Each structure stands twice: as structure tokens, then as C-alpha cells.
GROMACS .gro file of C-alpha atoms in nm:
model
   69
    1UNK     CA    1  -0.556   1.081  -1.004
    2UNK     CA    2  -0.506   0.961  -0.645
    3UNK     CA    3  -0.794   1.109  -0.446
    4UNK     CA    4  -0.790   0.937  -0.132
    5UNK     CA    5  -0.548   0.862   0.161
    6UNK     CA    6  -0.533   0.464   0.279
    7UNK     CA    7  -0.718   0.527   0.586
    8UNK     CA    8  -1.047   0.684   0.414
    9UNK     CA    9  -1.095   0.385   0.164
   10UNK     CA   10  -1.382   0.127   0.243
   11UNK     CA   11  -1.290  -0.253   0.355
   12UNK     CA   12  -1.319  -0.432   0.039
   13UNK     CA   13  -1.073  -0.146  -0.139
   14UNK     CA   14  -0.851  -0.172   0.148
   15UNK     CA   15  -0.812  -0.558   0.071
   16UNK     CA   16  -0.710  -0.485  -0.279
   17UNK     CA   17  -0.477  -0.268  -0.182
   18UNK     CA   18  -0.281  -0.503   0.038
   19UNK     CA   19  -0.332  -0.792  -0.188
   20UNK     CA   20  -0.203  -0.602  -0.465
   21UNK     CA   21   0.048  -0.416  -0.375
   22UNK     CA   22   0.167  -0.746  -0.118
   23UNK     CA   23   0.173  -0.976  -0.479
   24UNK     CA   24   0.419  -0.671  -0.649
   25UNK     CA   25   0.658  -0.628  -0.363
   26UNK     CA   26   0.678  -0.968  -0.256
   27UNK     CA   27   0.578  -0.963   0.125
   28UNK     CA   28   0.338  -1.100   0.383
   29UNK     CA   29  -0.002  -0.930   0.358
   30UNK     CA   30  -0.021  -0.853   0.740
   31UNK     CA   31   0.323  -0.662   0.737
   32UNK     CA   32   0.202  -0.426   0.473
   33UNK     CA   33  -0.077  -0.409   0.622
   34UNK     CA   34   0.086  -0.260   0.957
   35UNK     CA   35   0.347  -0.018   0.726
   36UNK     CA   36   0.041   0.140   0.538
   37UNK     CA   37  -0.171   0.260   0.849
   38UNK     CA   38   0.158   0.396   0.952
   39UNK     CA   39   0.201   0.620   0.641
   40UNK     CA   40  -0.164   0.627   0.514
   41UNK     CA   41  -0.037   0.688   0.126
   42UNK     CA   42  -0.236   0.829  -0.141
   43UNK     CA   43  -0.344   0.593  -0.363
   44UNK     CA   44  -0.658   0.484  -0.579
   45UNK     CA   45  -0.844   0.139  -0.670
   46UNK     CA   46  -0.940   0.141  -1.031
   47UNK     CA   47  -1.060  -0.150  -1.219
   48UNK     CA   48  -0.927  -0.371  -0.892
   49UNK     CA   49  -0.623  -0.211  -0.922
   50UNK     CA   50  -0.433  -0.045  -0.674
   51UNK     CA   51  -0.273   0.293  -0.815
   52UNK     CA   52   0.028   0.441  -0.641
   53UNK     CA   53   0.278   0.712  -0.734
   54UNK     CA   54   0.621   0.530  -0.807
   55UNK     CA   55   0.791   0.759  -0.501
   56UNK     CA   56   0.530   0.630  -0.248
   57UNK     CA   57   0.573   0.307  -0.358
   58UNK     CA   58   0.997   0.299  -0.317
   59UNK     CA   59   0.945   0.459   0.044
   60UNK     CA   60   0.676   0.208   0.110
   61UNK     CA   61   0.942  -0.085   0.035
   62UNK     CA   62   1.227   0.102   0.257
   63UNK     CA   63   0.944   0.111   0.541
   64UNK     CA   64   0.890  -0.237   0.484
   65UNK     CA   65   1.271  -0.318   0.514
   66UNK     CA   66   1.281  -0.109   0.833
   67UNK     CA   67   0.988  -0.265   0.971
   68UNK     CA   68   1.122  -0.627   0.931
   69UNK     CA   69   1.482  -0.580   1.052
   0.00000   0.00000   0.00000
């Protein structure tokens, strides 16, 4: 179940996030890192995982697009 919002996870599960989820869609670690404050998506960090509905995740990469054009 994803229990908490982007902004209210600690430093060391933010990091997994971003390196995670940076590795899977294939874009600079600092960008995402900017797009996520910006929406603050629900998501969850189990086993060093990062856990995100598939919806989030396809309106996270059409942020990203807008964000680099």
C-alpha cells in the first residue's frame, strides 16, 4: 500500500526513490528530482524498492517531458 507522499519520506528513502525510479525511466537524477517535489506522489520504499502506482508513474514521465522541453 502506498502510505506516504514524497515530501514526508526521510533522506536516505528519498535517494532510493530518485535512484530508482531515475534507472527505470531513463533520466538525470537531479531532473526527477525537481518533477517529484513538484507533484509529491504517493509512493512507498520496500525492500529498497521504490513502489509507485502505474498512473503516477506515466504522469510522472509526461512531467518529465514537459519539464525538459
Amino acid at each position: 500500500m502506498l502510505n506516504k507522499n514524497y515530501k514526508n519520506l526521510n533522506a536516505e528513502e528519498k535517494q532510493i526513490a530518485i535512484t530508482r525510479l531515475s534507472e527505470h525511466i531513463h533520466v538525470p537524477q537531479d531532473v526527477l528530482r525537481e518533477v517529484l517535489l513538484k507533484m509529491n506522489p504517493a509512493l512507498s520504499i520496500i525492500d529498497g524498492k521504490a513502489v509507485i502506482h502505474r498512473n503516477t508513474l506515466m504522469r510522472l514521465r509526461k512531467r518529465i517531458i514537459d519539464h525538459t522541453k
